[in-house]
Short mmCIF file of C-alpha atoms and ligand atoms in Angstrom, two decimals:
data_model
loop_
_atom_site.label_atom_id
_atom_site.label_comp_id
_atom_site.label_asym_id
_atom_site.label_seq_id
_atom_site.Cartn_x
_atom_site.Cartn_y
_atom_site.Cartn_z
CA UNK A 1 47.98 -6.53 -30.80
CA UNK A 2 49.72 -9.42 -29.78
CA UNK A 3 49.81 -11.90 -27.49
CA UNK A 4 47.76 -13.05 -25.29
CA UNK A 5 44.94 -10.68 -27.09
CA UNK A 6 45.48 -12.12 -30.11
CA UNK A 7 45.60 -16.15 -30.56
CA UNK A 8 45.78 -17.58 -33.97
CA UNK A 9 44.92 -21.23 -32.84
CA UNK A 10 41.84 -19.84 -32.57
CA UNK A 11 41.30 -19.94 -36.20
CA UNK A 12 42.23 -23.20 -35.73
CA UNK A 13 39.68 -25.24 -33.25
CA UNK A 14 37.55 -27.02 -35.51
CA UNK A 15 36.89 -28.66 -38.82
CA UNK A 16 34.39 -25.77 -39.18
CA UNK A 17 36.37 -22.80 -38.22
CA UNK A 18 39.40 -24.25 -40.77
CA UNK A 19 36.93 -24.65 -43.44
CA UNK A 20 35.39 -21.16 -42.93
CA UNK A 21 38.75 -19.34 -43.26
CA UNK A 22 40.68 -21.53 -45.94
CA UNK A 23 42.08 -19.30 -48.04
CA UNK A 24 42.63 -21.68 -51.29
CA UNK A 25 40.39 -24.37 -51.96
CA UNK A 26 40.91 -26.94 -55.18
CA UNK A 27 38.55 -27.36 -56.95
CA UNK A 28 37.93 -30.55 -58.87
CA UNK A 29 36.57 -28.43 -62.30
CA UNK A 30 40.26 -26.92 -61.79
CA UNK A 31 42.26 -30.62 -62.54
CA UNK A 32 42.64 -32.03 -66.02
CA UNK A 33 44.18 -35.46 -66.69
CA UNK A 34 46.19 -36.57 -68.90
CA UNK A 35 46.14 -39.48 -70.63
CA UNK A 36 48.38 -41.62 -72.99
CA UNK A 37 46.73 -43.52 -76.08
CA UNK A 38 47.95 -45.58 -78.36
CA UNK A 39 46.59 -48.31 -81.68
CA UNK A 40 45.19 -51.28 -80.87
CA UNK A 41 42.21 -52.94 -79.14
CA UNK A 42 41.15 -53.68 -75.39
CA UNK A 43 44.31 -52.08 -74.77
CA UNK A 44 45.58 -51.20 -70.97
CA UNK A 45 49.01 -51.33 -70.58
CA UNK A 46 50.25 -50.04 -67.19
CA UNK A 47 53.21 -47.53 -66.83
CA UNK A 48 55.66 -48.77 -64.20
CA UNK A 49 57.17 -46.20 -63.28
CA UNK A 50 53.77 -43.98 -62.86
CA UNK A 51 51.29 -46.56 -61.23
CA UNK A 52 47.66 -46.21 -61.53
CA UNK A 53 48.77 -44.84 -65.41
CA UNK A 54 47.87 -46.34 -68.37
CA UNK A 55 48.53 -46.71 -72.19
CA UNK A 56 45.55 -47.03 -73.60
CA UNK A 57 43.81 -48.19 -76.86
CA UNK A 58 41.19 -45.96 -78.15
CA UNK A 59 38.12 -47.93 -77.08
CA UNK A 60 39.95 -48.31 -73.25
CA UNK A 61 40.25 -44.18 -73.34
CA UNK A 62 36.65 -43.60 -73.85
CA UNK A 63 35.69 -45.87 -71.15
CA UNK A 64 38.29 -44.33 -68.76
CA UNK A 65 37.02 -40.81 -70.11
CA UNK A 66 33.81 -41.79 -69.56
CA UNK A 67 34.88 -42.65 -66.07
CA UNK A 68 36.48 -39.62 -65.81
CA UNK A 69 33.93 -37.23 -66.88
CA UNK A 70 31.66 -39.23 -64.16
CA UNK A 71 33.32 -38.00 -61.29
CA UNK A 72 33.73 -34.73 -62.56
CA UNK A 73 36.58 -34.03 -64.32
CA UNK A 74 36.41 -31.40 -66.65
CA UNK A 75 39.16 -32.58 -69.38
CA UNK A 76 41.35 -34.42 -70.64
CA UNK A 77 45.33 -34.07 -72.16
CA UNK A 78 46.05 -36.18 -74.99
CA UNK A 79 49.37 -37.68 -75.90
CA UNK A 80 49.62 -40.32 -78.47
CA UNK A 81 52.30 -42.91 -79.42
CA UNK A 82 52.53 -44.16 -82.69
CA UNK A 83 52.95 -47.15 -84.59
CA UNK A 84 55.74 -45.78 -86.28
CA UNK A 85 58.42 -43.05 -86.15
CA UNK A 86 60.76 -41.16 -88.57
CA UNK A 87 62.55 -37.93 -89.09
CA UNK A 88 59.65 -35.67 -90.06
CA UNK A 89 57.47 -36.75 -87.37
CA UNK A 90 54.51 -37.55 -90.07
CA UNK A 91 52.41 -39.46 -87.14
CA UNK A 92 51.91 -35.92 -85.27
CA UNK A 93 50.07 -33.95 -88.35
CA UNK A 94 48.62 -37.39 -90.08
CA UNK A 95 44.80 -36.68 -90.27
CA UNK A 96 44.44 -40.49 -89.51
CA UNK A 97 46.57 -40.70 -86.69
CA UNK A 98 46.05 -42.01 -83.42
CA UNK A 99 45.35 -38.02 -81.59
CA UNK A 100 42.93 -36.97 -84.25
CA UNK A 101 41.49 -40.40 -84.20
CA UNK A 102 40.97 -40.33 -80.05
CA UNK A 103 39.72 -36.94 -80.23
CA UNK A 104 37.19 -37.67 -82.64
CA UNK A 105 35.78 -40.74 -80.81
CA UNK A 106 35.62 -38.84 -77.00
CA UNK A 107 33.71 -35.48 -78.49
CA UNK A 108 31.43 -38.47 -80.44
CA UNK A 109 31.05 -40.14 -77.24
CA UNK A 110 31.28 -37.45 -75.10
CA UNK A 111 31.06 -33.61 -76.22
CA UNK A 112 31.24 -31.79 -73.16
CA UNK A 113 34.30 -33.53 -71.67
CA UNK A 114 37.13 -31.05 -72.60
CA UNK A 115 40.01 -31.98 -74.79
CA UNK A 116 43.04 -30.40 -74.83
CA UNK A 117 46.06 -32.10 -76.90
CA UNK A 118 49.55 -31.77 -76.46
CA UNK A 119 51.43 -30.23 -79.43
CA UNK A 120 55.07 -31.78 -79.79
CA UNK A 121 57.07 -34.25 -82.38
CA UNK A 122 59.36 -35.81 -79.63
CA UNK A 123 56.67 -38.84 -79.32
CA UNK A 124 56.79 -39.09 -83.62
CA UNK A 125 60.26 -38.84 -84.33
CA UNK A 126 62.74 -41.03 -84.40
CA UNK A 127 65.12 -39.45 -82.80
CA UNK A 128 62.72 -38.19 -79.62
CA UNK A 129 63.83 -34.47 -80.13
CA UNK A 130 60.70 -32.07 -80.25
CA UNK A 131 61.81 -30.61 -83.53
CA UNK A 132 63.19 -31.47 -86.88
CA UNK A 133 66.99 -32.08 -86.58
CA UNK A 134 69.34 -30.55 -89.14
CA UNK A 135 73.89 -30.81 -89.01
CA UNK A 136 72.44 -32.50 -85.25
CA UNK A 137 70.80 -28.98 -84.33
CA UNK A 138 67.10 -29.25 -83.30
CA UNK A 139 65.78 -26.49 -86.16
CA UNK A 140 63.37 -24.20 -84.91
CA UNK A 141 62.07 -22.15 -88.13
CA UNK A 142 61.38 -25.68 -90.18
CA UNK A 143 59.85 -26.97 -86.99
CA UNK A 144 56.99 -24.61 -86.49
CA UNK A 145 55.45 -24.82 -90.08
CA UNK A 146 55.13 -28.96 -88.77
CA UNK A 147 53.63 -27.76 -85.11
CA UNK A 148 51.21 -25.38 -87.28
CA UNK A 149 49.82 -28.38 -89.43
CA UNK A 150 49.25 -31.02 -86.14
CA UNK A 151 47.28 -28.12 -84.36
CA UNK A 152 44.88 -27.35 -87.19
CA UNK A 153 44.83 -31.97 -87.85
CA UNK A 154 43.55 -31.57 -83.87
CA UNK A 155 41.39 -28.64 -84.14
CA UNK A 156 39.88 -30.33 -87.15
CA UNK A 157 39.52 -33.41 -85.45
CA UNK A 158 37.84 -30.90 -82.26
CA UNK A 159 39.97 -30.38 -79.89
CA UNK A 160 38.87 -27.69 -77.69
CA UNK A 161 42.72 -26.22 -76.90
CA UNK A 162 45.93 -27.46 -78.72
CA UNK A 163 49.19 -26.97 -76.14
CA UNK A 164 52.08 -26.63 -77.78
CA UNK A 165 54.66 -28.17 -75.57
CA UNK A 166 57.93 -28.08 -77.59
CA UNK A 167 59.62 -24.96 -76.90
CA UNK A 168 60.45 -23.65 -80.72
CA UNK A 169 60.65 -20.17 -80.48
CA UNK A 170 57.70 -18.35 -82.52
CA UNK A 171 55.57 -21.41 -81.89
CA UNK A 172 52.84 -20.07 -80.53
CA UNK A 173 51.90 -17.31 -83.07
CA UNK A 174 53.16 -19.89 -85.72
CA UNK A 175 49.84 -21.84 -84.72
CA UNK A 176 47.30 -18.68 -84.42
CA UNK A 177 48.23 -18.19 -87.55
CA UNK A 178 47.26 -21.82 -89.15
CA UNK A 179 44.47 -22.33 -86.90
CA UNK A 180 42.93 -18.79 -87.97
CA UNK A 181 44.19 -19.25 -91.91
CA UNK A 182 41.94 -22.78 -91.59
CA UNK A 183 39.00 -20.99 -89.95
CA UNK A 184 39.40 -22.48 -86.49
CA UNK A 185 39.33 -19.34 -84.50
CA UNK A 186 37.41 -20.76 -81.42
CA UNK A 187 40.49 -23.18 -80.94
CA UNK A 188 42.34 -22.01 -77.66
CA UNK A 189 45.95 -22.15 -77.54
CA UNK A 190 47.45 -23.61 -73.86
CA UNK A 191 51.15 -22.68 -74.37
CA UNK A 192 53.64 -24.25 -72.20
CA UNK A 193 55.27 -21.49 -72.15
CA UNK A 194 57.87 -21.40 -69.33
CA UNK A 195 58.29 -25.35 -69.59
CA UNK A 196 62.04 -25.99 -67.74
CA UNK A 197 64.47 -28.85 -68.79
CA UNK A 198 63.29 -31.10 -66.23
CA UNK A 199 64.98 -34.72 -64.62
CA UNK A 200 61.24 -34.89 -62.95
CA UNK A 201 59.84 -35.72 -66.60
CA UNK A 202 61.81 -39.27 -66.06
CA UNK A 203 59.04 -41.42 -65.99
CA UNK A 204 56.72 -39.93 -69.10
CA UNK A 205 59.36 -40.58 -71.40
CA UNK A 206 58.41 -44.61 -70.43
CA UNK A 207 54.76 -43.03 -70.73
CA UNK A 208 54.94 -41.84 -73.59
CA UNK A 209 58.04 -43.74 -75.48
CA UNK A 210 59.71 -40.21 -76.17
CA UNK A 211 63.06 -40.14 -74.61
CA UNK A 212 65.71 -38.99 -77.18
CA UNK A 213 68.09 -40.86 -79.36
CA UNK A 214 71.18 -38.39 -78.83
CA UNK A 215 71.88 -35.38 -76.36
CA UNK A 216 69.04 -33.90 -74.25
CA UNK A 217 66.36 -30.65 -74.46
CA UNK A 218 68.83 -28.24 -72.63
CA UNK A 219 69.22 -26.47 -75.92
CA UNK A 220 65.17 -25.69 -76.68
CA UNK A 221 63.89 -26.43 -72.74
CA UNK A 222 64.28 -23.66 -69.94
CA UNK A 223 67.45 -23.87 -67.13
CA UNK A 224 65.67 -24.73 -64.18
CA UNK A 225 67.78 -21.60 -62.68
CA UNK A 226 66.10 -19.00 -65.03
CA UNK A 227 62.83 -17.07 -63.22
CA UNK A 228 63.42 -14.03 -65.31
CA UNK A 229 63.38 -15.53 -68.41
CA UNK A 230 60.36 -18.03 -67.64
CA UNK A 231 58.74 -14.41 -67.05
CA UNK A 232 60.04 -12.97 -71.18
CA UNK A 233 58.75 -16.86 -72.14
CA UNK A 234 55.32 -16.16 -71.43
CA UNK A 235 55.15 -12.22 -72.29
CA UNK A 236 56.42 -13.40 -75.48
CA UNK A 237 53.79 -16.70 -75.80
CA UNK A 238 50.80 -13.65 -74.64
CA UNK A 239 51.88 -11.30 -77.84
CA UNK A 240 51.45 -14.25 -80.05
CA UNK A 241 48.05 -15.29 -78.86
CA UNK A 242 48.26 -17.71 -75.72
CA UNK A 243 44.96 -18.35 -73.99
CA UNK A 244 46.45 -19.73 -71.14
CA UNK A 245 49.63 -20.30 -69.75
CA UNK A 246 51.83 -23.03 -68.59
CA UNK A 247 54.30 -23.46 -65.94
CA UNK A 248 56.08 -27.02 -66.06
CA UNK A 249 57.04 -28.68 -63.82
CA UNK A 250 55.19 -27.27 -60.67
CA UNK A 251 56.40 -28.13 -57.64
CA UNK A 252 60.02 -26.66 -57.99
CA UNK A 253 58.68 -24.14 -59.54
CA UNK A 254 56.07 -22.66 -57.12
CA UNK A 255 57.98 -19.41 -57.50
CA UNK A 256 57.51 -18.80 -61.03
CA UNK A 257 54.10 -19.83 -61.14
CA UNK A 258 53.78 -17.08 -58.61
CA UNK A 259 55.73 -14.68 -60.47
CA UNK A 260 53.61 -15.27 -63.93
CA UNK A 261 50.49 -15.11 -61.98
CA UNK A 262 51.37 -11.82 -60.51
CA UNK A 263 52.16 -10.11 -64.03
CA UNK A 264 49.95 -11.52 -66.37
CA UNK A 265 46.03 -11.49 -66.18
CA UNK A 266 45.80 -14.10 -68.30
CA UNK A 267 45.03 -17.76 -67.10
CA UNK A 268 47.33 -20.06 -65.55
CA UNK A 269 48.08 -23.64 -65.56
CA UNK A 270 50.71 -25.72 -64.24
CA UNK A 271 52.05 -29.29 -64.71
CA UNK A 272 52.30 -31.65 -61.91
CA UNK A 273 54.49 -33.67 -64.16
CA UNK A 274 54.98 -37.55 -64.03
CA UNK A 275 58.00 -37.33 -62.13
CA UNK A 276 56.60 -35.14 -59.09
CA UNK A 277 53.77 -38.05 -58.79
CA UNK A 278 56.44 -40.94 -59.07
CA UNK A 279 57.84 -39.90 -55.84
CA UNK A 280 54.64 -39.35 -53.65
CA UNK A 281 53.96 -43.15 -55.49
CA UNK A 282 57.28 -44.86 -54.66
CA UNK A 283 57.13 -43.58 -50.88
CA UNK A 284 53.49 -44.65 -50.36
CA UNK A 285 54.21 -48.10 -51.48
CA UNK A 286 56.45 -48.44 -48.58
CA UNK A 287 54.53 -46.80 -46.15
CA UNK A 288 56.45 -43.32 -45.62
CA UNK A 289 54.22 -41.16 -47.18
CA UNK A 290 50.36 -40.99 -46.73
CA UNK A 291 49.48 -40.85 -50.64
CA UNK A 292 46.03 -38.71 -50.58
CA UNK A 293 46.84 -36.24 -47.90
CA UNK A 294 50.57 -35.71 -49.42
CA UNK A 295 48.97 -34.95 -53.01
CA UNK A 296 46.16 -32.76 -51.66
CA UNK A 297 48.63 -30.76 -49.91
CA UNK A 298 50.79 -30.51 -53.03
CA UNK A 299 47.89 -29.34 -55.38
CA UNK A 300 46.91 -26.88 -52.97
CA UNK A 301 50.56 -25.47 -53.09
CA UNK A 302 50.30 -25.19 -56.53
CA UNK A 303 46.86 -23.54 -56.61
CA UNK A 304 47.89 -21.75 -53.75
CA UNK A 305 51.38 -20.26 -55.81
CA UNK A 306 48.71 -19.35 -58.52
CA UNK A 307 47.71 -21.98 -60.89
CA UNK A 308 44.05 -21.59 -62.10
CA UNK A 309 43.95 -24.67 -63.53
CA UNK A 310 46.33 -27.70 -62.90
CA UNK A 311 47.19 -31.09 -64.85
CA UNK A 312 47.57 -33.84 -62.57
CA UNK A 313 48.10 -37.65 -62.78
CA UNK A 314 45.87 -37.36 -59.16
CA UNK A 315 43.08 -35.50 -61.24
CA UNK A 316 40.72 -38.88 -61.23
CA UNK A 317 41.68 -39.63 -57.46
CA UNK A 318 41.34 -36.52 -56.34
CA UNK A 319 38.62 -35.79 -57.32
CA UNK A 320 37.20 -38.51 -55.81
CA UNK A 321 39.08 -37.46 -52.25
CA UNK A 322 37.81 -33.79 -52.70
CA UNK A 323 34.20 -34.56 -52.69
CA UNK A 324 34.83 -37.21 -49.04
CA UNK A 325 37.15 -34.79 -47.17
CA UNK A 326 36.26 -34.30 -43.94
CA UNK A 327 33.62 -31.55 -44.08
CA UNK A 328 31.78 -30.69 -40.62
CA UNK A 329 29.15 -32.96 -39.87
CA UNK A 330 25.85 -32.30 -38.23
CA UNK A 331 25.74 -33.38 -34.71
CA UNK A 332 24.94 -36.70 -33.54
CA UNK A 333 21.14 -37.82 -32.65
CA UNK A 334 22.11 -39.12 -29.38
C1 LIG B 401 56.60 -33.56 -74.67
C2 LIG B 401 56.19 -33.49 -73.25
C3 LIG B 401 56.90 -33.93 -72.11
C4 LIG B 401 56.02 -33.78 -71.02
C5 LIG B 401 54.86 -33.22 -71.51
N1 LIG B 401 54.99 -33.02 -72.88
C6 LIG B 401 58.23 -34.57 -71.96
C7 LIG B 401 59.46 -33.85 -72.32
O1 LIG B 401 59.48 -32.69 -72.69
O2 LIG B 401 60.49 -34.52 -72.27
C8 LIG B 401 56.32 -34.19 -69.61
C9 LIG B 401 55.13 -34.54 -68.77
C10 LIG B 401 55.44 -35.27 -67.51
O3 LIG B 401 56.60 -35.52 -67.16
O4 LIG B 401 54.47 -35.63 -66.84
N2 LIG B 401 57.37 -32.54 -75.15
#
């Protein structure tokens, strides 16, 4: 049947009728945010090129967690940045540093709020790469034994999922491994596993004071061109004990998202990295985009591709937008 029989702006009348056949609907227990923390007191220090981002001291993250966990978001991602750097990355797996130490403090404060940290050595080296650098190759073997001991410092310290984020190959079963050998076998693994060489992580390196000393990540991180191989990234990060899956970035990546959804039944996340909310940022400041509704309609893409679960710099906002959309209303008195 078509036309005139059939009429799809019927579907389309009212608030009610849209509502009642939405076909993808995110959900605010879906968005995690992450968060940047650093030492130091009463510490805020705003991002400028990610507005409404902050560094924050460890005192400062637990009351924005708190906040956080207030309007219903279910976790957090930790990065940290600290004090000092050198070629061994020694802040990442130090028991005292400042990941360990946040995570401690937020499941003292508050237990339920998930927290998930980010597994890399590009914010603890001195050079920025994510791996130890040997003859000016990024080393993968020596690199994963360094990975293993930060993830079992953050499961220690009770981190509900560490997420490797660097790329080594072998990574992920690298970590199983430690995380099992130190009896932490209720620690979930979030791989970013098909994680792409990206231009649209410009403004985390100011974030999180990780941009590299020499060359770029082309040589560990994914060419944006590569579906097929995003697709033998995450097979192989599944084999070796992922929990969950990562796509990063999203938004130019809506395909593959799609595609790991579609042959893997395990979760899936995606990153709606720094970069992607830079953009929608910069244009609402000048009035050309409409901030909320643009990165409403973007998360929904990205749920919509196939992400179960999404990291967001929006997670705190949108939350907040999610529960006051327009929803139908009861009629007037009058
Ligand atoms: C660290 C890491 C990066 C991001 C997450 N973890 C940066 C990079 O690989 O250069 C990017 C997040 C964002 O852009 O929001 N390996």
């Amino acid at each position: 049947m078509s036309f005139p029989q059939t009429r799809l702006r019927r579907l389309r009348v009212t608030p009610a009728v849209r509502a009642l056949v939405r076909e993808t609907d995110v959900h605010s227990a879906r968005l995690l945010q992450p968060l940047f923390v650093r030492h130091g007191r009463r510490l805020r220090r705003p991002i400028a090129s990610m507005p409404g981002q902050f560094q924050l001291s460890v005192d400062e993250l637990l009351k924005e967690a708190t906040a956080l966990r207030e309007v219903g978001v279910p976790g957090v991602l930790l990065f940290g940045i600290p004090d000092r750097k050198d070629d061994r990355a020694s802040g990442a797996y130090d028991p005292k540093g400042i990941v360990p130490t946040a995570v401690r403090a937020l499941k003292r404060e508050l237990p339920d709020l998930l927290v998930i940290c980010d597994v890399c050595l590009c914010e603890y080296t001195s050079h920025g790469h994510c791996g130890v650098v040997r003859r000016g190759n990024i080393a993968n073997d020596p690199t994963l034994k360094l990975l293993a001991r930060a993830a079992v410092v953050y499961a220690d310290a009770g981190a509900d999922f560490v997420a490797p984020s660097d790329m080594m190959d072998g990574r992920v079963g690298a970590i199983r491994a430690a995380l099992d050998r130190a009896g932490f076998h209720q620690t979930g693994i979030l791989s970013y596993a098909a994680k792409f060489a990206s231009a649209f992580y410009g403004p985390f390196r100011e974030a999180a004071e990780n941009a590299p000393r020499f060359g770029d990540r082309r040589a560990y991180q994914m060419d944006a061109a590569n579906r097929r191989e995003a697709l033998r990234e995450v097979a192989l990060d599944v084999e070796e004990g992922a929990d969950i899956v990562m796509v990063k970035p999203a938004l130019a990546y809506l395909d593959v998202i799609h595609a790991v959804r579609e042959r893997f039944d395990v979760p899936v996340a995606a990153y709606n990295v720094s970069g992607e909310y830079a953009m929608v940022k910069a244009a609402a400041t000048q009035s050309w985009l409409d901030e909320k509704t643009v990165a409403l309609e973007i998360l929904t893409a990205i749920h919509r591709a196939g992400a179960d679960i999404i990291f967001t710099y929006w997670a705190r906002e949108a939350t907040g937008w999610l529960r006051t959309e327009p929803r139908p209303r009861p009629p007037d008195k009058s």
